[in-house]
CSV table of C-alpha atoms in Angstrom, one decimal:
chain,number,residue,atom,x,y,z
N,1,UNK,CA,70.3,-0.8,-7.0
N,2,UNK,CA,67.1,0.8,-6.4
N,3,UNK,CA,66.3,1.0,-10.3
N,4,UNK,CA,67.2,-2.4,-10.5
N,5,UNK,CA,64.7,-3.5,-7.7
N,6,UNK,CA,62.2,-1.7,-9.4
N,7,UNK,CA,62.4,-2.9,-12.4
N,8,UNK,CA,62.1,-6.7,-11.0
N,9,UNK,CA,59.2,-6.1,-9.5
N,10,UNK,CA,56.9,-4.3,-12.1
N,11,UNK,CA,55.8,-7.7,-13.6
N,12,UNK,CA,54.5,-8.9,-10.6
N,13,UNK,CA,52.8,-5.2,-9.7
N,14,UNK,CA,51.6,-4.9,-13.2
N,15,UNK,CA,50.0,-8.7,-13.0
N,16,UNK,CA,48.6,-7.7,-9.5
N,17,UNK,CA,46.6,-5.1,-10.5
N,18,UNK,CA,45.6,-7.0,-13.7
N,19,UNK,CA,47.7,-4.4,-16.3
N,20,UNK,CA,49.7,-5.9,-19.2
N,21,UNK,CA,50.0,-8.9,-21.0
N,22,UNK,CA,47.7,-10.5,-18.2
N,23,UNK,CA,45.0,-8.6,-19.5
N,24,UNK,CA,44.2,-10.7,-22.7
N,25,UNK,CA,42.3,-13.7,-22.0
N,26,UNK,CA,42.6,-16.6,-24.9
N,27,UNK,CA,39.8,-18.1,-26.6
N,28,UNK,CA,38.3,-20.7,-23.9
N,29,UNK,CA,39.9,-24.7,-25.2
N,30,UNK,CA,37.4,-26.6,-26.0
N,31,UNK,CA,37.9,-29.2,-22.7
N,32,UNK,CA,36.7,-33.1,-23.4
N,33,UNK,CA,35.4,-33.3,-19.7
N,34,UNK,CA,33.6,-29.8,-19.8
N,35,UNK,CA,29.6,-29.7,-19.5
N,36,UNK,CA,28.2,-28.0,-22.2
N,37,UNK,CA,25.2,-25.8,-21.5
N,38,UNK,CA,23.0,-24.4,-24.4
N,39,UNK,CA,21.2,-21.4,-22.5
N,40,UNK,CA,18.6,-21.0,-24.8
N,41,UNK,CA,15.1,-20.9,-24.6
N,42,UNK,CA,13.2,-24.5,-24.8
N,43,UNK,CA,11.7,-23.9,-28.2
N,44,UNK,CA,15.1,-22.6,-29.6
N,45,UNK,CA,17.4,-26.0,-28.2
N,46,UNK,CA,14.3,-28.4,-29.7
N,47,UNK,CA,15.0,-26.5,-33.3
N,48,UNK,CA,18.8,-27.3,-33.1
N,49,UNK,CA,21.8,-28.0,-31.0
N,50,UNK,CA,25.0,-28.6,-30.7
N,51,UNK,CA,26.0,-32.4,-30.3
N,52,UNK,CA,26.3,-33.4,-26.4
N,53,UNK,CA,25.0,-30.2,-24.9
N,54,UNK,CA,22.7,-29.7,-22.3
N,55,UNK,CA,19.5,-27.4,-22.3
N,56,UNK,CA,19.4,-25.6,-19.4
N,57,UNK,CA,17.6,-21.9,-20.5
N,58,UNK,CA,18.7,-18.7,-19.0
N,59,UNK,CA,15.9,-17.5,-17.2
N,60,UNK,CA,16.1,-20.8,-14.7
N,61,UNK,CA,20.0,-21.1,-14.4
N,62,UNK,CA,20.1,-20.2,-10.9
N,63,UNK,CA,17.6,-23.0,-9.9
N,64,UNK,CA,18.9,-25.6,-12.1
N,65,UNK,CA,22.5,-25.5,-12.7
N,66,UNK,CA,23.1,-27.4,-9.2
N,67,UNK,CA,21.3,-29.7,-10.5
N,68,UNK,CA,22.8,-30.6,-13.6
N,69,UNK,CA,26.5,-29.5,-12.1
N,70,UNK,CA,27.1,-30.3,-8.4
N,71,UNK,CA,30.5,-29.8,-7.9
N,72,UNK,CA,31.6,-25.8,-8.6
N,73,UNK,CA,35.1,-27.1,-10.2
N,74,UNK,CA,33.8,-28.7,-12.7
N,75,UNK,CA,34.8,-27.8,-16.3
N,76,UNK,CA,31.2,-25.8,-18.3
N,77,UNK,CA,31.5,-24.2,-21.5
N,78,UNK,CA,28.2,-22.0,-22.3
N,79,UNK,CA,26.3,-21.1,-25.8
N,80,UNK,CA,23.7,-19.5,-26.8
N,81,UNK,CA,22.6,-17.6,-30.0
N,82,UNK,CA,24.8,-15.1,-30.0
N,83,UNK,CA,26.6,-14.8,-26.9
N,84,UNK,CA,25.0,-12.6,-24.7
N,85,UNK,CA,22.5,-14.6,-22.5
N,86,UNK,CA,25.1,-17.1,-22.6
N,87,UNK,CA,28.0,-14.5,-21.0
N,88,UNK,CA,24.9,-13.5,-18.9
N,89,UNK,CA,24.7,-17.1,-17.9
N,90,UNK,CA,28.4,-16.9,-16.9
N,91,UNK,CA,28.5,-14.4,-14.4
N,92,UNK,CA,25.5,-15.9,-12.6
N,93,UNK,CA,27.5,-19.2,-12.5
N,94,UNK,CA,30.7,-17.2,-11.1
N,95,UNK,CA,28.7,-15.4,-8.5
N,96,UNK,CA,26.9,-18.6,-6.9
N,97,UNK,CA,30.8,-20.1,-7.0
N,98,UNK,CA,31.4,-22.1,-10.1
N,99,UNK,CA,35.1,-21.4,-10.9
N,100,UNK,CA,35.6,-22.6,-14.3
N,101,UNK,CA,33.0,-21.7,-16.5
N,102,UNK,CA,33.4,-20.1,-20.2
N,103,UNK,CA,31.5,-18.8,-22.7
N,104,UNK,CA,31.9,-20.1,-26.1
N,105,UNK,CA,29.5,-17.2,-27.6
N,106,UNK,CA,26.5,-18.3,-30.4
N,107,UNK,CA,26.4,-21.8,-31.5
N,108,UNK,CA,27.9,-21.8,-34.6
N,109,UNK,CA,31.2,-20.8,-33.1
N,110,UNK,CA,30.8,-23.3,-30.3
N,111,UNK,CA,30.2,-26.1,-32.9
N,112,UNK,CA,33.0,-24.7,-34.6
N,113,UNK,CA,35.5,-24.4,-31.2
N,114,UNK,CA,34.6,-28.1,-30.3
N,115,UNK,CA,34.4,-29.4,-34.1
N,116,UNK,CA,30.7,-31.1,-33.4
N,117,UNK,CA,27.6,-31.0,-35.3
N,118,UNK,CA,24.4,-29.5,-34.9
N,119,UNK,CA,21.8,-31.9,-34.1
N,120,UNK,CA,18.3,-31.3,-35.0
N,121,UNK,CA,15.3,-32.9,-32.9
């Protein structure tokens, strides 16, 4: 019996201290009511973009994001070149609260993920 009890309640130990299958995280979905953020610099979002995004750069995305995003529930998917400033990007949005934010990487896989174009200024 005591096996048994065990055994029922390593999926829930294991998904408590984040071990197993729990650990993989998919690919973020592309969501149709998700702000998209392009964290680049100025001069790199005026060279190209991807279609419906939002400039905000990376070096001001602790004062502006409220701005632009209000309410902390609200779906954001991030971008940037590669995906490095915009995963930086991320954990700046998780630590002032935002709770669904994801990181799409460089722009050519976010146009890819959300099938949109670049758009050129």
């Amino acid at each position: 019996m005591k096996k048994l009890s065990v055994l029922l309640g390593l999926p829930l130990l294991l998904s408590f201290f984040g071990c197993g299958a729990a650990e993989k995280s998919p690919s973020p979905a592309p969501a149709s009511d998700a702000i998209l953020i392009d964290v680049r610099s100025v001069e790199e979002f005026n060279a190209g973009y991807v279609e419906g995004a939002v400039n905000i750069p990376l070096d001001v995305i602790d004062s502006e994001i409220s701005k632009v995003v209000p309410d902390k529930n609200t779906p954001v998917q991030l971008y940037c070149r590669s995906g490095r400033r915009s995963g930086m990007a991320m954990e700046k949005m998780l630590q002032k609260g935002y709770t669904n934010v994801s990181n799409l990487g460089g722009y050519k896989e976010a146009q890819q993920k959300l099938n949109r174009r670049l758009k050129e200024r």
